[in-house]
Every structure is written in C-alpha cells, then in structure tokens.
Amino acid sequence: MNDVIFRVSDLTTLTRQLLENHFPSIYVEGEISNFSMPPSGHWYFSLKDSNAHVRCLMFKSRIIRVKYLLIDCQHVLIKAKVSLYVLLS
C-alpha cells in the first residue's frame, strides 16, 4: 500500500477541484436554516434534510436573480454550483 500524505491545503484544493469538475451545476432540495444577511450583501444559510446539512453562500451578484427573500424553515429547490471554500494564506 502506498501511503500518501496530504497537507490540509492540498486536500482541500483537490476536493474543490473534484467537486467543481464532477458537479458543475446541480439541483438540491431541502430546508433553509441559519439564514443571515451580513453587511457584505451575501446570503449565508444551511440547506438541510432529515439526515444532513450543507453550509451555503449566495454571492451578492447572484441575489438579484432571486424573486423572494429566503427565510428559515422554507422548503426550496435550488440550482447550485458545488464547491468548497479554500483559504490559502
């Protein structure tokens, strides 16, 4: 067995590339929770079902396409770009 050792930054970068290449655009159904609108103008929220949740970000530039304000407990079907935030220092 070949034991490969990844640095955290390498693992997150590789994971981001895999997600973006295999899931360029998908539909996801779930319930909104932890919705917030900070001064940046972006929307942050979780999308969840009975077994899991994912943290989401909608950039300010995309919000203009949304025809209604998201609220907690709202059931939605969204079109999303799957990615992973990678903080490189």
mmCIF file of N, CA and C in Angstrom:
data_model
loop_
_atom_site.group_PDB
_atom_site.id
_atom_site.type_symbol
_atom_site.label_atom_id
_atom_site.label_comp_id
_atom_site.label_asym_id
_atom_site.label_seq_id
_atom_site.Cartn_x
_atom_site.Cartn_y
_atom_site.Cartn_z
ATOM 1 N N MET A 1 0.846 -1.188 0.000
ATOM 2 C CA MET A 1 0.000 0.000 0.000
ATOM 3 C C MET A 1 0.883 1.240 0.000
ATOM 4 N N ASN A 2 0.554 2.186 -0.846
ATOM 5 C CA ASN A 2 1.296 3.430 -0.948
ATOM 6 C C ASN A 2 0.618 4.478 -0.073
ATOM 7 N N ASP A 3 1.243 4.846 1.039
ATOM 8 C CA ASP A 3 0.674 5.835 1.951
ATOM 9 C C ASP A 3 1.033 7.238 1.482
ATOM 10 N N VAL A 4 0.047 7.930 0.944
ATOM 11 C CA VAL A 4 0.236 9.297 0.507
ATOM 12 C C VAL A 4 -0.156 10.217 1.640
ATOM 13 N N ILE A 5 0.680 11.189 1.920
ATOM 14 C CA ILE A 5 0.388 12.158 2.974
ATOM 15 C C ILE A 5 0.027 13.482 2.312
ATOM 16 N N PHE A 6 -1.162 13.976 2.619
ATOM 17 C CA PHE A 6 -1.642 15.241 2.081
ATOM 18 C C PHE A 6 -1.505 16.331 3.132
ATOM 19 N N ARG A 7 -1.088 17.505 2.714
ATOM 20 C CA ARG A 7 -1.217 18.680 3.575
ATOM 21 C C ARG A 7 -2.690 19.087 3.517
ATOM 22 N N VAL A 8 -3.168 19.769 4.525
ATOM 23 C CA VAL A 8 -4.572 20.182 4.561
ATOM 24 C C VAL A 8 -4.905 21.021 3.329
ATOM 25 N N SER A 9 -4.046 21.959 2.973
ATOM 26 C CA SER A 9 -4.314 22.813 1.812
ATOM 27 C C SER A 9 -4.375 22.007 0.522
ATOM 28 N N ASP A 10 -3.545 20.980 0.403
ATOM 29 C CA ASP A 10 -3.586 20.124 -0.792
ATOM 30 C C ASP A 10 -4.888 19.337 -0.854
ATOM 31 N N LEU A 11 -5.315 18.811 0.287
ATOM 32 C CA LEU A 11 -6.562 18.041 0.336
ATOM 33 C C LEU A 11 -7.763 18.904 -0.017
ATOM 34 N N THR A 12 -7.829 20.111 0.548
ATOM 35 C CA THR A 12 -8.979 20.963 0.253
ATOM 36 C C THR A 12 -8.969 21.446 -1.196
ATOM 37 N N THR A 13 -7.807 21.735 -1.737
ATOM 38 C CA THR A 13 -7.718 22.153 -3.135
ATOM 39 C C THR A 13 -8.140 21.019 -4.059
ATOM 40 N N LEU A 14 -7.668 19.812 -3.806
ATOM 41 C CA LEU A 14 -8.045 18.649 -4.611
ATOM 42 C C LEU A 14 -9.544 18.368 -4.503
ATOM 43 N N THR A 15 -10.089 18.456 -3.294
ATOM 44 C CA THR A 15 -11.523 18.229 -3.090
ATOM 45 C C THR A 15 -12.350 19.258 -3.849
ATOM 46 N N ARG A 16 -11.923 20.508 -3.800
ATOM 47 C CA ARG A 16 -12.630 21.560 -4.541
ATOM 48 C C ARG A 16 -12.627 21.257 -6.037
ATOM 49 N N GLN A 17 -11.491 20.887 -6.576
ATOM 50 C CA GLN A 17 -11.390 20.581 -7.995
ATOM 51 C C GLN A 17 -12.283 19.397 -8.374
ATOM 52 N N LEU A 18 -12.296 18.372 -7.554
ATOM 53 C CA LEU A 18 -13.146 17.197 -7.821
ATOM 54 C C LEU A 18 -14.622 17.576 -7.818
ATOM 55 N N LEU A 19 -15.044 18.337 -6.822
ATOM 56 C CA LEU A 19 -16.442 18.756 -6.740
ATOM 57 C C LEU A 19 -16.843 19.600 -7.943
ATOM 58 N N GLU A 20 -16.038 20.598 -8.264
ATOM 59 C CA GLU A 20 -16.390 21.510 -9.355
ATOM 60 C C GLU A 20 -16.361 20.818 -10.715
ATOM 61 N N ASN A 21 -15.473 19.849 -10.894
ATOM 62 C CA ASN A 21 -15.398 19.136 -12.174
ATOM 63 C C ASN A 21 -16.506 18.109 -12.347
ATOM 64 N N HIS A 22 -16.928 17.486 -11.269
ATOM 65 C CA HIS A 22 -17.943 16.437 -11.368
ATOM 66 C C HIS A 22 -19.375 16.940 -11.183
ATOM 67 N N PHE A 23 -19.536 18.084 -10.544
ATOM 68 C CA PHE A 23 -20.863 18.642 -10.284
ATOM 69 C C PHE A 23 -20.887 20.128 -10.646
ATOM 70 N N PRO A 24 -20.750 20.471 -11.919
ATOM 71 C CA PRO A 24 -20.679 21.888 -12.286
ATOM 72 C C PRO A 24 -21.948 22.662 -11.941
ATOM 73 N N SER A 25 -23.103 22.024 -12.020
ATOM 74 C CA SER A 25 -24.367 22.665 -11.694
ATOM 75 C C SER A 25 -25.374 21.570 -11.355
ATOM 76 N N ILE A 26 -25.982 21.671 -10.178
ATOM 77 C CA ILE A 26 -26.927 20.647 -9.739
ATOM 78 C C ILE A 26 -28.155 21.302 -9.109
ATOM 79 N N TYR A 27 -29.210 20.531 -8.973
ATOM 80 C CA TYR A 27 -30.392 20.955 -8.218
ATOM 81 C C TYR A 27 -30.359 20.249 -6.871
ATOM 82 N N VAL A 28 -30.649 21.013 -5.824
ATOM 83 C CA VAL A 28 -30.661 20.472 -4.463
ATOM 84 C C VAL A 28 -31.957 20.914 -3.793
ATOM 85 N N GLU A 29 -32.614 19.975 -3.142
ATOM 86 C CA GLU A 29 -33.867 20.243 -2.443
ATOM 87 C C GLU A 29 -33.631 20.116 -0.946
ATOM 88 N N GLY A 30 -34.182 21.048 -0.186
ATOM 89 C CA GLY A 30 -34.038 20.982 1.257
ATOM 90 C C GLY A 30 -34.702 22.154 1.937
ATOM 91 N N GLU A 31 -34.410 22.280 3.220
ATOM 92 C CA GLU A 31 -34.995 23.322 4.057
ATOM 93 C C GLU A 31 -33.922 24.330 4.456
ATOM 94 N N ILE A 32 -34.264 25.601 4.367
ATOM 95 C CA ILE A 32 -33.351 26.675 4.756
ATOM 96 C C ILE A 32 -33.266 26.747 6.280
ATOM 97 N N SER A 33 -32.049 26.895 6.807
ATOM 98 C CA SER A 33 -31.865 27.171 8.238
ATOM 99 C C SER A 33 -30.649 28.068 8.414
ATOM 100 N N ASN A 34 -30.593 28.733 9.553
ATOM 101 C CA ASN A 34 -29.482 29.627 9.895
ATOM 102 C C ASN A 34 -29.235 30.708 8.841
ATOM 103 N N PHE A 35 -30.301 31.231 8.272
ATOM 104 C CA PHE A 35 -30.180 32.254 7.233
ATOM 105 C C PHE A 35 -29.672 33.561 7.835
ATOM 106 N N SER A 36 -28.697 34.189 7.146
ATOM 107 C CA SER A 36 -28.217 35.505 7.593
ATOM 108 C C SER A 36 -27.835 36.358 6.393
ATOM 109 N N MET A 37 -27.976 37.674 6.593
ATOM 110 C CA MET A 37 -27.629 38.670 5.575
ATOM 111 C C MET A 37 -26.683 39.690 6.203
ATOM 112 N N PRO A 38 -25.402 39.423 6.236
ATOM 113 C CA PRO A 38 -24.460 40.384 6.826
ATOM 114 C C PRO A 38 -24.289 41.614 5.933
ATOM 115 N N PRO A 39 -23.618 42.639 6.420
ATOM 116 C CA PRO A 39 -23.434 43.875 5.641
ATOM 117 C C PRO A 39 -22.743 43.674 4.284
ATOM 118 N N SER A 40 -22.031 42.570 4.108
ATOM 119 C CA SER A 40 -21.360 42.296 2.828
ATOM 120 C C SER A 40 -22.353 42.195 1.675
ATOM 121 N N GLY A 41 -23.630 41.878 2.000
ATOM 122 C CA GLY A 41 -24.644 41.724 0.972
ATOM 123 C C GLY A 41 -24.812 40.297 0.493
ATOM 124 N N HIS A 42 -23.921 39.397 0.906
ATOM 125 C CA HIS A 42 -24.055 37.978 0.562
ATOM 126 C C HIS A 42 -25.080 37.328 1.495
ATOM 127 N N TRP A 43 -25.631 36.196 1.079
ATOM 128 C CA TRP A 43 -26.533 35.430 1.935
ATOM 129 C C TRP A 43 -25.819 34.161 2.369
ATOM 130 N N TYR A 44 -25.901 33.860 3.654
ATOM 131 C CA TYR A 44 -25.347 32.635 4.209
ATOM 132 C C TYR A 44 -26.493 31.840 4.822
ATOM 133 N N PHE A 45 -26.482 30.538 4.609
ATOM 134 C CA PHE A 45 -27.534 29.693 5.160
ATOM 135 C C PHE A 45 -27.110 28.241 5.093
ATOM 136 N N SER A 46 -27.840 27.398 5.775
ATOM 137 C CA SER A 46 -27.672 25.954 5.641
ATOM 138 C C SER A 46 -28.850 25.426 4.851
ATOM 139 N N LEU A 47 -28.619 24.386 4.107
ATOM 140 C CA LEU A 47 -29.674 23.663 3.420
ATOM 141 C C LEU A 47 -29.655 22.271 4.017
ATOM 142 N N LYS A 48 -30.797 21.825 4.555
ATOM 143 C CA LYS A 48 -30.799 20.570 5.295
ATOM 144 C C LYS A 48 -31.984 19.696 4.938
ATOM 145 N N ASP A 49 -31.824 18.418 5.257
ATOM 146 C CA ASP A 49 -32.939 17.477 5.250
ATOM 147 C C ASP A 49 -32.868 16.724 6.575
ATOM 148 N N SER A 50 -33.574 15.630 6.702
ATOM 149 C CA SER A 50 -33.624 14.936 7.992
ATOM 150 C C SER A 50 -32.318 14.228 8.350
ATOM 151 N N ASN A 51 -31.397 14.090 7.407
ATOM 152 C CA ASN A 51 -30.175 13.339 7.674
ATOM 153 C C ASN A 51 -28.867 14.129 7.575
ATOM 154 N N ALA A 52 -28.900 15.304 6.965
ATOM 155 C CA ALA A 52 -27.653 16.034 6.755
ATOM 156 C C ALA A 52 -27.920 17.506 6.468
ATOM 157 N N HIS A 53 -26.848 18.295 6.496
ATOM 158 C CA HIS A 53 -26.951 19.702 6.088
ATOM 159 C C HIS A 53 -25.643 20.135 5.433
ATOM 160 N N VAL A 54 -25.743 21.157 4.598
ATOM 161 C CA VAL A 54 -24.569 21.764 3.979
ATOM 162 C C VAL A 54 -24.652 23.274 4.175
ATOM 163 N N ARG A 55 -23.503 23.875 4.390
ATOM 164 C CA ARG A 55 -23.431 25.331 4.505
ATOM 165 C C ARG A 55 -23.397 25.914 3.108
ATOM 166 N N CYS A 56 -24.122 27.007 2.910
ATOM 167 C CA CYS A 56 -24.251 27.610 1.584
ATOM 168 C C CYS A 56 -23.951 29.104 1.633
ATOM 169 N N LEU A 57 -23.530 29.601 0.500
ATOM 170 C CA LEU A 57 -23.279 31.021 0.317
ATOM 171 C C LEU A 57 -23.864 31.424 -1.021
ATOM 172 N N MET A 58 -24.616 32.507 -1.020
ATOM 173 C CA MET A 58 -25.078 33.083 -2.281
ATOM 174 C C MET A 58 -24.453 34.468 -2.375
ATOM 175 N N PHE A 59 -23.644 34.645 -3.422
ATOM 176 C CA PHE A 59 -22.960 35.916 -3.601
ATOM 177 C C PHE A 59 -23.944 37.028 -3.943
ATOM 178 N N LYS A 60 -23.606 38.220 -3.507
ATOM 179 C CA LYS A 60 -24.442 39.404 -3.718
ATOM 180 C C LYS A 60 -24.838 39.565 -5.185
ATOM 181 N N SER A 61 -23.921 39.285 -6.089
ATOM 182 C CA SER A 61 -24.188 39.453 -7.519
ATOM 183 C C SER A 61 -25.248 38.484 -8.038
ATOM 184 N N ARG A 62 -25.464 37.373 -7.357
ATOM 185 C CA ARG A 62 -26.469 36.381 -7.765
ATOM 186 C C ARG A 62 -27.827 36.614 -7.128
ATOM 187 N N ILE A 63 -27.853 37.338 -6.031
ATOM 188 C CA ILE A 63 -29.090 37.539 -5.279
ATOM 189 C C ILE A 63 -30.136 38.274 -6.109
ATOM 190 N N ILE A 64 -29.714 39.114 -7.029
ATOM 191 C CA ILE A 64 -30.677 39.873 -7.840
ATOM 192 C C ILE A 64 -31.568 38.959 -8.687
ATOM 193 N N ARG A 65 -31.134 37.712 -8.904
ATOM 194 C CA ARG A 65 -31.940 36.753 -9.679
ATOM 195 C C ARG A 65 -33.025 36.078 -8.851
ATOM 196 N N VAL A 66 -32.921 36.187 -7.526
ATOM 197 C CA VAL A 66 -33.885 35.533 -6.632
ATOM 198 C C VAL A 66 -35.117 36.414 -6.516
ATOM 199 N N LYS A 67 -36.277 35.806 -6.693
ATOM 200 C CA LYS A 67 -37.528 36.565 -6.722
ATOM 201 C C LYS A 67 -38.176 36.721 -5.343
ATOM 202 N N TYR A 68 -37.571 36.128 -4.313
ATOM 203 C CA TYR A 68 -38.126 36.239 -2.964
ATOM 204 C C TYR A 68 -37.007 36.101 -1.947
ATOM 205 N N LEU A 69 -37.242 36.594 -0.744
ATOM 206 C CA LEU A 69 -36.274 36.507 0.340
ATOM 207 C C LEU A 69 -36.335 35.121 0.963
ATOM 208 N N LEU A 70 -35.185 34.523 1.172
ATOM 209 C CA LEU A 70 -35.140 33.234 1.857
ATOM 210 C C LEU A 70 -35.417 33.438 3.335
ATOM 211 N N ILE A 71 -36.084 32.471 3.951
ATOM 212 C CA ILE A 71 -36.344 32.518 5.385
ATOM 213 C C ILE A 71 -36.139 31.119 5.962
ATOM 214 N N ASP A 72 -35.801 31.069 7.239
ATOM 215 C CA ASP A 72 -35.631 29.782 7.908
ATOM 216 C C ASP A 72 -36.910 28.952 7.806
ATOM 217 N N CYS A 73 -36.742 27.660 7.709
ATOM 218 C CA CYS A 73 -37.813 26.652 7.626
ATOM 219 C C CYS A 73 -38.477 26.603 6.248
ATOM 220 N N GLN A 74 -38.046 27.421 5.323
ATOM 221 C CA GLN A 74 -38.622 27.424 3.976
ATOM 222 C C GLN A 74 -38.071 26.242 3.178
ATOM 223 N N HIS A 75 -38.962 25.494 2.536
ATOM 224 C CA HIS A 75 -38.567 24.368 1.687
ATOM 225 C C HIS A 75 -38.278 24.920 0.293
ATOM 226 N N VAL A 76 -37.097 24.597 -0.239
ATOM 227 C CA VAL A 76 -36.688 25.155 -1.521
ATOM 228 C C VAL A 76 -36.084 24.097 -2.435
ATOM 229 N N LEU A 77 -36.092 24.391 -3.708
ATOM 230 C CA LEU A 77 -35.352 23.647 -4.711
ATOM 231 C C LEU A 77 -34.442 24.672 -5.367
ATOM 232 N N ILE A 78 -33.136 24.480 -5.219
ATOM 233 C CA ILE A 78 -32.205 25.467 -5.745
ATOM 234 C C ILE A 78 -31.269 24.845 -6.782
ATOM 235 N N LYS A 79 -30.846 25.686 -7.699
ATOM 236 C CA LYS A 79 -29.802 25.297 -8.646
ATOM 237 C C LYS A 79 -28.510 25.848 -8.080
ATOM 238 N N ALA A 80 -27.501 24.999 -7.961
ATOM 239 C CA ALA A 80 -26.291 25.409 -7.263
ATOM 240 C C ALA A 80 -25.029 24.953 -7.974
ATOM 241 N N LYS A 81 -23.982 25.694 -7.725
ATOM 242 C CA LYS A 81 -22.637 25.302 -8.116
ATOM 243 C C LYS A 81 -22.009 24.717 -6.866
ATOM 244 N N VAL A 82 -21.548 23.486 -6.926
ATOM 245 C CA VAL A 82 -20.951 22.838 -5.773
ATOM 246 C C VAL A 82 -19.467 23.189 -5.738
ATOM 247 N N SER A 83 -19.024 23.638 -4.570
ATOM 248 C CA SER A 83 -17.626 23.991 -4.418
ATOM 249 C C SER A 83 -17.244 23.833 -2.954
ATOM 250 N N LEU A 84 -16.015 24.129 -2.664
ATOM 251 C CA LEU A 84 -15.504 24.077 -1.308
ATOM 252 C C LEU A 84 -14.644 25.306 -1.113
ATOM 253 N N TYR A 85 -14.895 26.033 -0.051
ATOM 254 C CA TYR A 85 -14.109 27.232 0.208
ATOM 255 C C TYR A 85 -12.726 26.834 0.674
ATOM 256 N N VAL A 86 -11.715 27.317 -0.007
ATOM 257 C CA VAL A 86 -10.327 27.017 0.327
ATOM 258 C C VAL A 86 -9.638 28.312 0.710
ATOM 259 N N LEU A 87 -9.186 28.415 1.932
ATOM 260 C CA LEU A 87 -8.490 29.590 2.410
ATOM 261 C C LEU A 87 -6.994 29.354 2.243
ATOM 262 N N LEU A 88 -6.412 30.059 1.303
ATOM 263 C CA LEU A 88 -4.972 29.964 1.077
ATOM 264 C C LEU A 88 -4.304 31.176 1.671
ATOM 265 N N SER A 89 -3.329 30.941 2.520
ATOM 266 C CA SER A 89 -2.635 32.079 3.146
ATOM 267 C C SER A 89 -1.285 32.327 2.541
#
